[in-house]
PDB file of C-alpha atoms in Angstrom:
ATOM      1  CA  LEU A   1     -66.041 -51.008-107.016  1.00  0.00           C
ATOM      2  CA  LEU A   2     -62.687 -51.444-105.296  1.00  0.00           C
ATOM      3  CA  ILE A   3     -62.600 -47.819-104.155  1.00  0.00           C
ATOM      4  CA  SER A   4     -66.109 -48.086-102.712  1.00  0.00           C
ATOM      5  CA  ARG A   5     -65.105 -51.226-100.783  1.00  0.00           C
ATOM      6  CA  VAL A   6     -62.094 -49.390 -99.350  1.00  0.00           C
ATOM      7  CA  VAL A   7     -64.267 -46.447 -98.277  1.00  0.00           C
ATOM      8  CA  MET A   8     -66.801 -48.808 -96.702  1.00  0.00           C
ATOM      9  CA  GLY A   9     -64.045 -50.647 -94.840  1.00  0.00           C
ATOM     10  CA  LEU A  10     -62.526 -47.450 -93.504  1.00  0.00           C
ATOM     11  CA  CYS A  11     -65.855 -46.010 -92.385  1.00  0.00           C
ATOM     12  CA  THR A  12     -67.404 -49.104 -90.846  1.00  0.00           C
ATOM     13  CA  GLY A  13     -66.473 -48.438 -87.231  1.00  0.00           C
ATOM     14  CA  LEU A  14     -66.824 -52.017 -86.033  1.00  0.00           C
ATOM     15  CA  SER A  15     -65.340 -51.237 -82.625  1.00  0.00           C
ATOM     16  CA  LEU A  16     -67.667 -48.322 -81.855  1.00  0.00           C
ATOM     17  CA  PRO A  17     -70.763 -50.300 -80.750  1.00  0.00           C
ATOM     18  CA  GLY A  18     -68.708 -52.479 -78.413  1.00  0.00           C
ATOM     19  CA  MET A  19     -66.998 -49.453 -76.924  1.00  0.00           C
ATOM     20  CA  TYR A  20     -70.326 -47.653 -76.491  1.00  0.00           C
ATOM     21  CA  ILE A  21     -71.850 -50.705 -74.799  1.00  0.00           C
ATOM     22  CA  SER A  22     -68.884 -51.026 -72.449  1.00  0.00           C
ATOM     23  CA  LEU A  23     -69.129 -47.353 -71.479  1.00  0.00           C
ATOM     24  CA  THR A  24     -72.891 -47.177 -70.966  1.00  0.00           C
ATOM     25  CA  VAL A  25     -73.994 -50.582 -69.686  1.00  0.00           C
ATOM     26  CA  GLY A  26     -73.171 -51.952 -66.265  1.00  0.00           C
ATOM     27  CA  MET A  27     -71.323 -55.230 -65.743  1.00  0.00           C
ATOM     28  CA  LYS A  28     -74.480 -57.129 -64.787  1.00  0.00           C
ATOM     29  CA  ARG A  29     -76.317 -56.443 -68.070  1.00  0.00           C
ATOM     30  CA  ARG A  30     -73.372 -56.188 -70.463  1.00  0.00           C
ATOM     31  CA  SER A  31     -73.581 -59.789 -71.721  1.00  0.00           C
ATOM     32  CA  GLU A  32     -77.301 -59.415 -72.319  1.00  0.00           C
ATOM     33  CA  VAL A  33     -76.867 -56.189 -74.289  1.00  0.00           C
ATOM     34  CA  VAL A  34     -74.021 -57.648 -76.373  1.00  0.00           C
ATOM     35  CA  LEU A  35     -76.280 -60.640 -77.110  1.00  0.00           C
ATOM     36  CA  TYR A  36     -79.057 -58.287 -78.298  1.00  0.00           C
ATOM     37  CA  PHE A  37     -76.565 -56.330 -80.418  1.00  0.00           C
ATOM     38  CA  SER A  38     -75.167 -59.510 -82.004  1.00  0.00           C
ATOM     39  CA  ALA A  39     -78.658 -60.884 -82.629  1.00  0.00           C
ATOM     40  CA  THR A  40     -79.867 -57.718 -84.354  1.00  0.00           C
ATOM     41  CA  THR A  41     -76.683 -57.523 -86.426  1.00  0.00           C
ATOM     42  CA  THR A  42     -77.131 -61.129 -87.553  1.00  0.00           C
ATOM     43  CA  LEU A  43     -80.801 -60.473 -88.272  1.00  0.00           C
ATOM     44  CA  GLY A  44     -79.803 -57.495 -90.408  1.00  0.00           C
ATOM     45  CA  TYR A  45     -77.352 -59.647 -92.358  1.00  0.00           C
ATOM     46  CA  ALA A  46     -80.214 -62.045 -93.098  1.00  0.00           C
ATOM     47  CA  VAL A  47     -83.024 -59.558 -93.736  1.00  0.00           C
ATOM     48  CA  GLY A  48     -81.022 -57.188 -95.971  1.00  0.00           C
ATOM     49  CA  PRO A  49     -80.457 -59.600 -98.871  1.00  0.00           C
ATOM     50  CA  ALA A  50     -84.019 -60.908 -98.478  1.00  0.00           C
ATOM     51  CA  MET A  51     -85.367 -57.364 -98.871  1.00  0.00           C
ATOM     52  CA  ALA A  52     -83.157 -56.861-101.936  1.00  0.00           C
ATOM     53  CA  ALA A  53     -84.588 -60.057-103.440  1.00  0.00           C
ATOM     54  CA  VAL A  54     -88.141 -58.884-102.747  1.00  0.00           C
ATOM     55  CA  LEU A  55     -87.398 -55.516-104.364  1.00  0.00           C
ATOM     56  CA  GLU A  56     -85.944 -57.281-107.389  1.00  0.00           C
ATOM     57  CA  VAL A  57     -89.129 -59.329-107.814  1.00  0.00           C
ATOM     58  CA  PHE A  58     -91.614 -56.471-107.395  1.00  0.00           C
ATOM     59  CA  VAL A  59     -89.772 -53.591-109.051  1.00  0.00           C
ATOM     60  CA  LYS A  60     -89.375 -54.338-112.737  1.00  0.00           C
ATOM     61  CA  SER A  61     -88.918 -50.844-114.138  1.00  0.00           C
ATOM     62  CA  ILE A  62     -89.979 -47.435-112.829  1.00  0.00           C
ATOM     63  CA  ARG A  63     -88.955 -44.119-114.356  1.00  0.00           C
ATOM     64  CA  VAL A  64     -88.964 -40.859-112.417  1.00  0.00           C
ATOM     65  CA  HIS A  65     -87.735 -38.133-114.788  1.00  0.00           C
ATOM     66  CA  ASN A  66     -84.074 -39.091-115.372  1.00  0.00           C
ATOM     67  CA  LEU A  67     -83.927 -41.704-112.598  1.00  0.00           C
ATOM     68  CA  VAL A  68     -84.432 -45.323-113.624  1.00  0.00           C
ATOM     69  CA  LEU A  69     -85.453 -47.788-110.934  1.00  0.00           C
ATOM     70  CA  ASP A  70     -85.182 -51.376-112.082  1.00  0.00           C
ATOM     71  CA  SER A  71     -84.219 -54.669-110.469  1.00  0.00           C
ATOM     72  CA  ASP A  72     -80.546 -53.655-110.517  1.00  0.00           C
ATOM     73  CA  THR A  73     -80.796 -50.144-109.044  1.00  0.00           C
ATOM     74  CA  ALA A  74     -83.820 -50.372-106.694  1.00  0.00           C
ATOM     75  CA  PRO A  75     -81.985 -52.178-103.838  1.00  0.00           C
ATOM     76  CA  GLY A  76     -79.215 -49.560-103.879  1.00  0.00           C
ATOM     77  CA  TRP A  77     -81.651 -46.643-103.826  1.00  0.00           C
ATOM     78  CA  PHE A  78     -83.676 -48.355-101.103  1.00  0.00           C
ATOM     79  CA  MET A  79     -80.569 -48.781 -98.926  1.00  0.00           C
ATOM     80  CA  ALA A  80     -79.567 -45.167 -99.575  1.00  0.00           C
ATOM     81  CA  LEU A  81     -83.007 -44.096 -98.308  1.00  0.00           C
ATOM     82  CA  VAL A  82     -82.751 -46.393 -95.265  1.00  0.00           C
ATOM     83  CA  TYR A  83     -79.285 -45.062 -94.378  1.00  0.00           C
ATOM     84  CA  PHE A  84     -80.495 -41.471 -94.783  1.00  0.00           C
ATOM     85  CA  VAL A  85     -83.410 -42.128 -92.389  1.00  0.00           C
ATOM     86  CA  PHE A  86     -80.963 -43.820 -90.003  1.00  0.00           C
ATOM     87  CA  LEU A  87     -78.649 -40.795 -90.155  1.00  0.00           C
ATOM     88  CA  VAL A  88     -81.531 -38.410 -89.404  1.00  0.00           C
ATOM     89  CA  LEU A  89     -82.658 -40.584 -86.482  1.00  0.00           C
ATOM     90  CA  ILE A  90     -79.146 -40.615 -85.031  1.00  0.00           C
ATOM     91  CA  VAL A  91     -78.859 -36.841 -85.249  1.00  0.00           C
ATOM     92  CA  VAL A  92     -82.297 -36.331 -83.679  1.00  0.00           C
ATOM     93  CA  LEU A  93     -82.439 -39.089 -81.054  1.00  0.00           C
ATOM     94  CA  PHE A  94     -78.863 -39.985 -80.056  1.00  0.00           C
ATOM     95  CA  ALA A  95     -77.698 -38.682 -76.689  1.00  0.00           C
ATOM     96  CA  ASP A  96     -73.921 -38.574 -76.359  1.00  0.00           C
ATOM     97  CA  LEU A  97     -72.087 -39.664 -73.234  1.00  0.00           C
ATOM     98  CA  PRO A  98     -70.897 -37.071 -70.725  1.00  0.00           C
ATOM     99  CA  MET A  99     -67.298 -35.935 -71.250  1.00  0.00           C
ATOM    100  CA  HIS A 100     -66.059 -37.275 -67.902  1.00  0.00           C
ATOM    101  CA  LEU A 101     -66.884 -40.829 -69.066  1.00  0.00           C
ATOM    102  CA  THR A 102     -65.087 -40.597 -72.406  1.00  0.00           C
ATOM    103  CA  LYS A 103     -62.082 -38.528 -71.344  1.00  0.00           C
ATOM    104  CA  PRO A 104     -58.842 -40.519 -71.647  1.00  0.00           C
ATOM    105  CA  VAL A 105     -57.363 -41.589 -68.341  1.00  0.00           C
ATOM    106  CA  PRO A 106     -53.629 -40.953 -67.913  1.00  0.00           C
ATOM    107  CA  ARG A 107     -51.729 -44.230 -67.986  1.00  0.00           C
ATOM    108  CA  ILE A 108     -49.278 -45.242 -65.336  1.00  0.00           C
ATOM    109  CA  SER A 109     -46.112 -46.735 -66.729  1.00  0.00           C
ATOM    110  CA  ALA A 110     -46.469 -50.501 -66.890  1.00  0.00           C
ATOM    111  CA  LYS A 111     -43.976 -52.846 -65.297  1.00  0.00           C
ATOM    112  CA  ALA A 112     -42.115 -55.298 -67.511  1.00  0.00           C
ATOM    113  CA  GLY A 113     -44.416 -58.159 -66.446  1.00  0.00           C
ATOM    114  CA  ASP A 114     -47.575 -56.229 -67.341  1.00  0.00           C
ATOM    115  CA  ARG A 115     -46.660 -55.549 -70.945  1.00  0.00           C
ATOM    116  CA  LEU A 116     -47.924 -57.551 -73.876  1.00  0.00           C
ATOM    117  CA  PRO A 117     -45.207 -59.991 -74.951  1.00  0.00           C
ATOM    118  CA  LEU A 118     -43.907 -59.144 -78.412  1.00  0.00           C
ATOM    119  CA  LEU A 119     -43.040 -62.581 -79.777  1.00  0.00           C
ATOM    120  CA  PRO A 120     -46.371 -64.311 -78.927  1.00  0.00           C
ATOM    121  CA  SER A 121     -48.248 -61.281 -80.277  1.00  0.00           C
ATOM    122  CA  CYS A 122     -46.388 -61.473 -83.588  1.00  0.00           C
ATOM    123  CA  ALA A 123     -47.031 -65.220 -83.744  1.00  0.00           C
ATOM    124  CA  ALA A 124     -50.756 -64.672 -83.120  1.00  0.00           C
ATOM    125  CA  PHE A 125     -51.014 -62.032 -85.847  1.00  0.00           C
ATOM    126  CA  TRP A 126     -49.015 -64.241 -88.243  1.00  0.00           C
ATOM    127  CA  HIS A 127     -51.385 -67.137 -87.554  1.00  0.00           C
ATOM    128  CA  LEU A 128     -54.413 -64.884 -88.074  1.00  0.00           C
ATOM    129  CA  PHE A 129     -53.227 -63.526 -91.418  1.00  0.00           C
ATOM    130  CA  VAL A 130     -51.896 -66.823 -92.776  1.00  0.00           C
ATOM    131  CA  THR A 131     -55.081 -68.723 -91.954  1.00  0.00           C
ATOM    132  CA  SER A 132     -57.331 -66.008 -93.400  1.00  0.00           C
ATOM    133  CA  ALA A 133     -55.437 -65.883 -96.712  1.00  0.00           C
TER     134      ALA A 133
END
């Protein structure tokens, strides 16, 4: 269980949707698109457990050869099927950005006043980790 949580945490990619929105959506509609993204994410967090509860009620025990689908395993198999369909849809329908938009821009050396201050940054991270523990 711990290893699966580590793999899920490493492969989540929480910053990717925000980066994709910032690269593809203009400044005028960016807040609206981020609102839609946040709303659908929150809706998914609510609907997912509800669907698992519905599967637990309706699927008591189904056997397909060696595979046993009961109230404990049906939500996992259902999510595996949903993620597989999602993966196929991404491969078929997703259009990547042109290279000139995603190519890294060379950075000009920052002046001393433009740099992120070290001490306040350390204090902010310390506050974040101490309050979340």
